DNA sequence: AGCCGCCCAAGAGTTACTTCA
DNA sequence: ATTGAAGTAACTCTTGGGCGG
């Protein structure tokens, strides 16, 4: 499927070279994921065992389970290895699971779209999988997306079709969120590791972090703005009070000038 | 040492799509 | 069923830093 290729295309290097490096770095990446997901896992466990109990949306299981790198030619069955560990067991039915989690699953060729639609309707209404929003036909096979051979990869460039917006699953978002809490920027290795872990394209992870930083900044700006507004109101009020005081003192002074005797008695 | 061109990453701004009331 | 607002994934453009020639 696509991940293998996506990793190769990812940084504009091809074939063997990358493959070799991948093998060498794989362990390292797993370590990165391990570290990155540690906090997330701990939190999950805390929530599951302890407080809140609320349950909500099925446990994630152990996010660290196998990160097996599939060969591009992996059989559908072997795709299970790619399921995010939190995938509920019942969804580990190959077909369902793939559609549910592989946001970037290369869509069926256009002519087949309708046929496959029926299959799609059987599953979650998630736009990710609906025929209507079926991802760009021929869409960056292999998450190719060209993960920018220079920071400017667009799906449009890749396949001549408009962008396709894919909704990330709650689990993916939650995991990204946790990673963001750990560090709000990613180095290439972390990006790859995260992408692999979440079965997303590195470009998606990158974009998510960009947007997330933008949101954070926006929120912070709003907070700052609110704070400055309150400061302004406080200062305005203080200014009014002082001006009133000045006016009173001036009045007093004027009165004193007019009637020195009265003032002396007033002061005493 | 200073300049230039290239590459890359990040931010800002925008667009397109989804979801929900 | 329709619609508008809000949220957000993905895009383009710009900027700035690092590096080699």
mmCIF file of C-alpha atoms (C1' of nucleotides) in Angstrom:
data_model
loop_
_atom_site.group_PDB
_atom_site.id
_atom_site.type_symbol
_atom_site.label_atom_id
_atom_site.label_comp_id
_atom_site.label_asym_id
_atom_site.label_seq_id
_atom_site.Cartn_x
_atom_site.Cartn_y
_atom_site.Cartn_z
ATOM 1 C CA UNK A 1 0.000 0.000 0.000
ATOM 2 C CA UNK A 2 1.104 3.487 0.344
ATOM 3 C CA UNK A 3 3.124 3.964 3.417
ATOM 4 C CA UNK A 4 6.213 2.337 2.150
ATOM 5 C CA UNK A 5 6.229 4.465 -0.918
ATOM 6 C CA UNK A 6 5.282 7.558 0.949
ATOM 7 C CA UNK A 7 8.336 7.191 3.038
ATOM 8 C CA UNK A 8 10.459 6.848 0.019
ATOM 9 C CA UNK A 9 9.018 9.710 -1.845
ATOM 10 C CA UNK A 10 8.900 11.721 1.269
ATOM 11 C CA UNK A 11 12.115 13.543 1.057
ATOM 12 C CA UNK A 12 12.708 13.422 -2.579
ATOM 13 C CA UNK A 13 15.218 10.677 -2.475
ATOM 14 C CA UNK A 14 14.578 7.509 -4.239
ATOM 15 C CA UNK A 15 14.608 3.850 -3.835
ATOM 16 C CA UNK A 16 17.473 1.962 -2.416
ATOM 17 C CA UNK A 17 19.227 4.746 -0.667
ATOM 18 C CA UNK A 18 16.220 5.674 1.344
ATOM 19 C CA UNK A 19 15.321 2.097 1.926
ATOM 20 C CA UNK A 20 18.669 1.417 3.437
ATOM 21 C CA UNK A 21 18.519 4.477 5.590
ATOM 22 C CA UNK A 22 15.056 3.534 6.635
ATOM 23 C CA UNK A 23 16.223 0.228 7.884
ATOM 24 C CA UNK A 24 18.935 1.892 9.832
ATOM 25 C CA UNK A 25 16.671 4.502 11.226
ATOM 26 C CA UNK A 26 13.690 2.404 11.854
ATOM 27 C CA UNK A 27 14.718 1.497 15.309
ATOM 28 C CA UNK A 28 15.500 5.071 16.007
ATOM 29 C CA UNK A 29 12.085 6.134 14.791
ATOM 30 C CA UNK A 30 10.423 3.599 16.944
ATOM 31 C CA UNK A 31 12.295 5.068 19.817
ATOM 32 C CA UNK A 32 11.022 8.477 18.888
ATOM 33 C CA UNK A 33 7.493 7.214 18.780
ATOM 34 C CA UNK A 34 8.042 5.474 22.045
ATOM 35 C CA UNK A 35 9.134 8.654 23.662
ATOM 36 C CA UNK A 36 6.511 10.753 22.002
ATOM 37 C CA UNK A 37 3.700 8.475 22.881
ATOM 38 C CA UNK A 38 4.813 7.862 26.392
ATOM 39 C CA UNK A 39 2.974 10.774 27.845
ATOM 40 C CA UNK A 40 -0.059 9.950 25.850
ATOM 41 C CA UNK A 41 -0.056 6.372 26.968
ATOM 42 C CA UNK A 42 0.416 7.246 30.568
ATOM 43 C CA UNK A 43 -2.427 9.673 30.431
ATOM 44 C CA UNK A 44 -4.601 7.132 28.745
ATOM 45 C CA UNK A 45 -3.850 4.578 31.369
ATOM 46 C CA UNK A 46 -4.490 7.035 34.105
ATOM 47 C CA UNK A 47 -7.851 7.884 32.636
ATOM 48 C CA UNK A 48 -8.749 4.317 32.025
ATOM 49 C CA UNK A 49 -7.870 2.955 35.393
ATOM 50 C CA UNK A 50 -8.440 5.893 37.567
ATOM 51 C CA UNK A 51 -10.482 9.038 37.473
ATOM 52 C CA UNK A 52 -13.154 10.126 35.151
ATOM 53 C CA UNK A 53 -13.955 6.598 34.275
ATOM 54 C CA UNK A 54 -16.334 8.157 31.848
ATOM 55 C CA UNK A 55 -15.236 5.690 29.299
ATOM 56 C CA UNK A 56 -15.874 7.563 26.121
ATOM 57 C CA UNK A 57 -14.628 6.271 22.878
ATOM 58 C CA UNK A 58 -12.910 2.981 23.468
ATOM 59 C CA UNK A 59 -9.431 2.600 24.793
ATOM 60 C CA UNK A 60 -6.477 3.050 22.611
ATOM 61 C CA UNK A 61 -4.755 -0.035 23.736
ATOM 62 C CA UNK A 62 -1.036 0.097 23.617
ATOM 63 C CA UNK A 63 0.001 2.618 21.033
ATOM 64 C CA UNK A 64 3.359 1.051 20.886
ATOM 65 C CA UNK A 65 2.444 -2.214 19.461
ATOM 66 C CA UNK A 66 4.284 -3.188 16.400
ATOM 67 C CA UNK A 67 5.293 -0.521 13.993
ATOM 68 C CA UNK A 68 5.958 -3.021 11.333
ATOM 69 C CA UNK A 69 6.992 -1.355 8.129
ATOM 70 C CA UNK A 70 5.143 -2.894 5.331
ATOM 71 C CA UNK A 71 6.624 -3.593 2.024
ATOM 72 C CA UNK A 72 4.727 -1.715 -0.609
ATOM 73 C CA UNK A 73 3.358 -4.942 -1.870
ATOM 74 C CA UNK A 74 1.889 -5.964 1.413
ATOM 75 C CA UNK A 75 -1.196 -8.052 1.207
ATOM 76 C CA UNK A 76 -4.447 -6.751 2.594
ATOM 77 C CA UNK A 77 -4.171 -9.040 5.538
ATOM 78 C CA UNK A 78 -0.844 -7.705 6.470
ATOM 79 C CA UNK A 79 -2.347 -4.268 6.581
ATOM 80 C CA UNK A 80 -3.486 -5.157 10.017
ATOM 81 C CA UNK A 81 -0.025 -4.403 11.131
ATOM 82 C CA UNK A 82 -0.739 -0.854 10.173
ATOM 83 C CA UNK A 83 -3.837 -0.425 12.153
ATOM 84 C CA UNK A 84 -3.356 2.054 14.862
ATOM 85 C CA UNK A 85 -3.184 0.051 17.987
ATOM 86 C CA UNK A 86 -6.227 1.718 19.363
ATOM 87 C CA UNK A 87 -8.351 0.338 16.597
ATOM 88 C CA UNK A 88 -11.146 -1.498 18.312
ATOM 89 C CA UNK A 89 -10.813 -5.174 17.917
ATOM 90 C CA UNK A 90 -14.077 -5.524 16.143
ATOM 91 C CA UNK A 91 -12.872 -3.167 13.479
ATOM 92 C CA UNK A 92 -9.879 -5.251 12.832
ATOM 93 C CA UNK A 93 -11.863 -6.896 10.204
ATOM 94 C CA UNK A 94 -9.546 -6.069 7.386
ATOM 95 C CA UNK A 95 -11.885 -4.260 5.048
ATOM 96 C CA UNK A 96 -13.584 -2.199 7.637
ATOM 97 C CA UNK A 97 -10.425 -1.417 9.444
ATOM 98 C CA UNK A 98 -8.627 -0.232 6.391
ATOM 99 C CA UNK A 99 -11.367 2.057 5.365
ATOM 100 C CA UNK A 100 -11.825 3.337 8.803
ATOM 101 C CA UNK A 101 -8.298 4.244 9.546
ATOM 102 C CA UNK A 102 -6.417 4.657 6.379
ATOM 103 C CA UNK A 103 -7.336 8.195 5.709
ATOM 104 C CA UNK A 104 -5.078 8.203 2.750
ATOM 105 C CA UNK A 105 -6.103 5.003 1.263
ATOM 106 C CA UNK A 106 -5.620 5.405 -2.417
ATOM 107 C CA UNK A 107 -9.104 5.642 -3.751
ATOM 108 C CA UNK A 108 -10.444 3.319 -6.314
ATOM 109 C CA UNK A 109 -10.134 4.465 -9.873
ATOM 110 C CA UNK A 110 -13.023 6.712 -10.853
ATOM 111 C CA UNK A 111 -14.966 4.258 -12.935
ATOM 112 C CA UNK A 112 -15.123 1.890 -10.017
ATOM 113 C CA UNK A 113 -16.139 4.544 -7.605
ATOM 114 C CA UNK A 114 -19.807 3.847 -7.766
ATOM 115 C CA UNK A 115 -19.426 0.172 -7.373
ATOM 116 C CA UNK A 116 -17.400 0.608 -4.300
ATOM 117 C CA UNK A 117 -19.720 3.199 -2.935
ATOM 118 C CA UNK A 118 -22.100 0.582 -1.701
ATOM 119 C CA UNK A 119 -19.364 -0.881 0.318
ATOM 120 C CA UNK A 120 -18.633 2.533 1.638
ATOM 121 C CA UNK A 121 -22.144 3.173 2.745
ATOM 122 C CA UNK A 122 -21.969 0.213 4.975
ATOM 123 C CA UNK A 123 -19.470 1.880 7.123
ATOM 124 C CA UNK A 124 -19.193 4.947 9.167
ATOM 125 C CA UNK A 125 -20.607 8.019 7.555
ATOM 126 C CA UNK A 126 -17.226 9.522 7.878
ATOM 127 C CA UNK A 127 -16.578 11.820 4.987
ATOM 128 C CA UNK A 128 -13.207 10.294 4.753
ATOM 129 C CA UNK A 129 -14.661 7.314 3.205
ATOM 130 C CA UNK A 130 -17.742 8.470 1.513
ATOM 131 C CA UNK A 131 -17.894 8.133 -2.173
ATOM 132 C CA UNK A 132 -18.779 11.744 -2.577
ATOM 133 C CA UNK A 133 -15.646 12.905 -1.008
ATOM 134 C CA UNK A 134 -13.695 9.990 -2.199
ATOM 135 C CA UNK A 135 -10.125 11.076 -2.155
ATOM 136 C CA UNK A 136 -8.536 12.171 -5.304
ATOM 137 C CA UNK A 137 -8.575 9.415 -7.750
ATOM 138 C CA UNK A 138 -5.158 8.116 -8.311
ATOM 139 C CA UNK A 139 -4.404 10.347 -5.447
ATOM 140 C CA UNK A 140 -0.821 10.386 -4.528
ATOM 141 C CA UNK A 141 -0.460 6.743 -4.506
ATOM 142 C CA UNK A 142 1.893 6.104 -1.842
ATOM 143 C CA UNK A 143 1.152 9.160 0.064
ATOM 144 C CA UNK A 144 3.273 10.471 -2.598
ATOM 145 C CA UNK A 145 1.839 13.855 -2.114
ATOM 146 C CA UNK A 146 5.352 14.527 -2.960
ATOM 147 C CA UNK A 147 5.813 15.510 0.613
ATOM 148 C CA UNK A 148 7.188 18.515 -1.047
ATOM 149 C CA UNK A 149 10.238 18.041 -3.049
ATOM 150 C CA UNK A 150 10.716 21.397 -1.669
ATOM 151 C CA UNK A 151 8.022 22.250 0.739
ATOM 152 C CA UNK A 152 5.488 22.873 -1.970
ATOM 153 C CA UNK A 153 3.781 19.653 -2.691
ATOM 154 C CA UNK A 154 0.188 19.940 -3.542
ATOM 155 C CA UNK A 155 -2.168 17.181 -4.319
ATOM 156 C CA UNK A 156 -3.278 19.158 -7.232
ATOM 157 C CA UNK A 157 0.154 19.096 -8.668
ATOM 158 C CA UNK A 158 0.271 15.443 -8.102
ATOM 159 C CA UNK A 159 -2.834 14.349 -9.815
ATOM 160 C CA UNK A 160 -4.401 17.302 -11.450
ATOM 161 C CA UNK A 161 -7.374 17.316 -9.155
ATOM 162 C CA UNK A 162 -8.440 19.667 -6.472
ATOM 163 C CA UNK A 163 -7.486 19.151 -2.915
ATOM 164 C CA UNK A 164 -9.392 16.669 -0.912
ATOM 165 C CA UNK A 165 -10.042 17.323 2.664
ATOM 166 C CA UNK A 166 -9.851 14.353 4.914
ATOM 167 C CA UNK A 167 -11.052 14.377 8.421
ATOM 168 C CA UNK A 168 -8.711 12.856 10.926
ATOM 169 C CA UNK A 169 -10.189 10.396 13.339
ATOM 170 C CA UNK A 170 -10.646 11.356 16.959
ATOM 171 C CA UNK A 171 -7.885 9.010 17.899
ATOM 172 C CA UNK A 172 -5.490 10.495 15.421
ATOM 173 C CA UNK A 173 -6.309 13.989 16.564
ATOM 174 C CA UNK A 174 -5.935 13.022 20.179
ATOM 175 C CA UNK A 175 -2.579 11.477 19.559
ATOM 176 C CA UNK A 176 -1.374 14.479 17.597
ATOM 177 C CA UNK A 177 -2.656 16.685 20.367
ATOM 178 C CA UNK A 178 -0.662 14.776 22.913
ATOM 179 C CA UNK A 179 2.427 14.994 20.780
ATOM 180 C CA UNK A 180 1.871 18.685 20.390
ATOM 181 C CA UNK A 181 1.817 19.061 24.135
ATOM 182 C CA UNK A 182 5.190 17.412 24.286
ATOM 183 C CA UNK A 183 6.691 19.639 21.628
ATOM 184 C CA UNK A 184 4.927 21.972 19.277
ATOM 185 C CA UNK A 185 7.368 21.536 16.455
ATOM 186 C CA UNK A 186 8.613 18.382 14.860
ATOM 187 C CA UNK A 187 11.903 17.405 13.447
ATOM 188 C CA UNK A 188 11.781 15.245 10.347
ATOM 189 C CA UNK A 189 12.345 12.099 12.301
ATOM 190 C CA UNK A 190 9.537 12.780 14.693
ATOM 191 C CA UNK A 191 7.306 13.689 11.814
ATOM 192 C CA UNK A 192 7.991 10.432 10.072
ATOM 193 C CA UNK A 193 7.552 8.463 13.226
ATOM 194 C CA UNK A 194 4.268 10.110 14.004
ATOM 195 C CA UNK A 195 3.058 9.670 10.474
ATOM 196 C CA UNK A 196 3.948 6.037 10.590
ATOM 197 C CA UNK A 197 2.325 5.589 13.934
ATOM 198 C CA UNK A 198 -0.882 7.233 12.833
ATOM 199 C CA UNK A 199 -0.862 5.899 9.343
ATOM 200 C CA UNK A 200 -0.857 9.369 7.906
ATOM 201 C CA UNK A 201 1.358 11.017 5.375
ATOM 202 C CA UNK A 202 4.195 13.027 6.841
ATOM 203 C CA UNK A 203 2.807 16.017 5.020
ATOM 204 C CA UNK A 204 -0.449 15.622 6.904
ATOM 205 C CA UNK A 205 1.359 15.560 10.196
ATOM 206 C CA UNK A 206 3.319 18.607 9.177
ATOM 207 C CA UNK A 207 0.205 20.494 8.155
ATOM 208 C CA UNK A 208 -1.561 19.480 11.313
ATOM 209 C CA UNK A 209 1.234 20.913 13.415
ATOM 210 C CA UNK A 210 1.293 24.089 11.376
ATOM 211 C CA UNK A 211 -2.406 24.573 11.826
ATOM 212 C CA UNK A 212 -2.195 23.668 15.454
ATOM 213 C CA UNK A 213 0.471 26.274 16.070
ATOM 214 C CA UNK A 214 -1.656 28.805 14.248
ATOM 215 C CA UNK A 215 -4.620 27.946 16.439
ATOM 216 C CA UNK A 216 -2.555 28.208 19.559
ATOM 217 C CA UNK A 217 -1.296 31.574 18.499
ATOM 218 C CA UNK A 218 -4.763 32.764 17.650
ATOM 219 C CA UNK A 219 -6.079 31.664 21.013
ATOM 220 C CA UNK A 220 -3.183 33.347 22.764
ATOM 221 C CA UNK A 221 -3.816 36.510 20.794
ATOM 222 C CA UNK A 222 -7.432 36.454 21.869
ATOM 223 C CA UNK A 223 -6.412 36.015 25.470
ATOM 224 C CA UNK A 224 -3.872 38.821 25.224
ATOM 225 C CA UNK A 225 -6.426 40.994 23.564
ATOM 226 C CA UNK A 226 -8.929 40.330 26.301
ATOM 227 C CA UNK A 227 -6.334 41.109 28.935
ATOM 228 C CA UNK A 228 -5.324 44.365 27.280
ATOM 229 C CA UNK A 229 -8.945 45.315 26.968
ATOM 230 C CA UNK A 230 -9.447 44.865 30.689
ATOM 231 C CA UNK A 231 -6.269 46.824 31.387
ATOM 232 C CA UNK A 232 -7.556 49.567 29.184
ATOM 233 C CA UNK A 233 -10.904 49.641 30.957
ATOM 234 C CA UNK A 234 -9.234 49.717 34.336
ATOM 235 C CA UNK A 235 -6.943 52.522 33.318
ATOM 236 C CA UNK A 236 -9.784 54.477 31.789
ATOM 237 C CA UNK A 237 -11.746 54.173 34.976
ATOM 238 C CA UNK A 238 -8.717 55.163 37.026
ATOM 239 C CA UNK A 239 -8.170 58.112 34.761
ATOM 240 C CA UNK A 240 -11.754 59.262 35.218
ATOM 241 C CA UNK A 241 -11.443 58.943 38.960
ATOM 242 C CA UNK A 242 -8.242 60.981 39.012
ATOM 243 C CA UNK A 243 -9.745 63.632 36.810
ATOM 244 C CA UNK A 244 -12.698 63.928 39.130
ATOM 245 C CA UNK A 245 -10.307 64.246 42.010
ATOM 246 C CA UNK A 246 -8.343 66.935 40.211
ATOM 247 C CA UNK A 247 -11.556 68.804 39.475
ATOM 248 C CA UNK A 248 -12.597 68.630 43.104
ATOM 249 C CA UNK A 249 -9.229 69.857 44.270
ATOM 250 C CA UNK A 250 -9.326 72.696 41.790
ATOM 251 C CA UNK A 251 -12.753 73.636 42.963
ATOM 252 C CA UNK A 252 -11.532 73.537 46.494
ATOM 253 C CA UNK A 253 -8.573 75.685 45.619
ATOM 254 C CA UNK A 254 -10.781 78.199 43.883
ATOM 255 C CA UNK A 255 -13.078 78.306 46.855
ATOM 256 C CA UNK A 256 -10.123 78.808 49.122
ATOM 257 C CA UNK A 257 -8.918 81.673 47.049
ATOM 258 C CA UNK A 258 -12.328 83.276 47.237
ATOM 259 C CA UNK A 259 -12.915 82.615 50.918
ATOM 260 C CA UNK A 260 -9.639 82.013 52.757
ATOM 261 C CA UNK A 261 -11.336 82.041 56.120
ATOM 262 C CA UNK A 262 -13.796 79.310 55.263
ATOM 263 C CA UNK A 263 -11.029 77.124 53.940
ATOM 264 C CA UNK A 264 -8.993 77.491 57.086
ATOM 265 C CA UNK A 265 -11.919 76.386 59.157
ATOM 266 C CA UNK A 266 -12.606 73.556 56.741
ATOM 267 C CA UNK A 267 -9.062 72.317 56.919
ATOM 268 C CA UNK A 268 -8.937 72.513 60.640
ATOM 269 C "C1'" DA B 1 34.759 38.546 4.255
ATOM 270 C "C1'" DG B 2 30.867 39.563 1.488
ATOM 271 C "C1'" DC B 3 27.667 38.121 -2.058
ATOM 272 C "C1'" DC B 4 24.601 35.054 -4.387
ATOM 273 C "C1'" DG B 5 21.635 31.234 -5.228
ATOM 274 C "C1'" DC B 6 19.450 27.276 -3.392
ATOM 275 C "C1'" DC B 7 17.006 24.619 0.000
ATOM 276 C "C1'" DC B 8 14.192 24.105 3.810
ATOM 277 C "C1'" DA B 9 11.112 25.148 7.641
ATOM 278 C "C1'" DA B 10 7.826 27.984 9.624
ATOM 279 C "C1'" DG B 11 4.326 31.551 9.692
ATOM 280 C "C1'" DA B 12 0.514 34.223 7.615
ATOM 281 C "C1'" DG B 13 -3.244 34.260 4.982
ATOM 282 C "C1'" DT B 14 -6.612 31.840 2.205
ATOM 283 C "C1'" DT B 15 -9.471 28.233 0.299
ATOM 284 C "C1'" DA B 16 -12.303 24.276 0.375
ATOM 285 C "C1'" DC B 17 -14.591 21.016 2.706
ATOM 286 C "C1'" DT B 18 -17.231 18.976 6.815
ATOM 287 C "C1'" DT B 19 -20.195 19.217 10.566
ATOM 288 C "C1'" DC B 20 -23.767 20.861 13.245
ATOM 289 C "C1'" DA B 21 -27.393 23.771 14.933
ATOM 290 C "C1'" DA C 1 -34.023 19.680 3.049
ATOM 291 C "C1'" DT C 2 -31.608 23.842 3.306
ATOM 292 C "C1'" DT C 3 -28.574 27.120 5.095
ATOM 293 C "C1'" DG C 4 -25.109 29.708 7.552
ATOM 294 C "C1'" DA C 5 -21.488 29.590 10.925
ATOM 295 C "C1'" DA C 6 -17.684 27.383 12.884
ATOM 296 C "C1'" DG C 7 -13.939 24.282 12.645
ATOM 297 C "C1'" DT C 8 -10.141 22.554 10.266
ATOM 298 C "C1'" DA C 9 -7.256 20.116 6.543
ATOM 299 C "C1'" DA C 10 -4.648 21.653 2.944
ATOM 300 C "C1'" DC C 11 -3.023 25.041 0.060
ATOM 301 C "C1'" DT C 12 0.003 29.319 -1.617
ATOM 302 C "C1'" DC C 13 3.064 32.843 -0.696
ATOM 303 C "C1'" DT C 14 6.573 35.066 2.011
ATOM 304 C "C1'" DT C 15 10.352 35.295 5.044
ATOM 305 C "C1'" DG C 16 14.499 34.053 7.269
ATOM 306 C "C1'" DG C 17 18.331 30.959 8.386
ATOM 307 C "C1'" DG C 18 21.871 27.733 6.930
ATOM 308 C "C1'" DC C 19 25.061 26.221 3.545
ATOM 309 C "C1'" DG C 20 28.006 25.731 -0.461
ATOM 310 C "C1'" DG C 21 30.150 27.941 -4.419
#
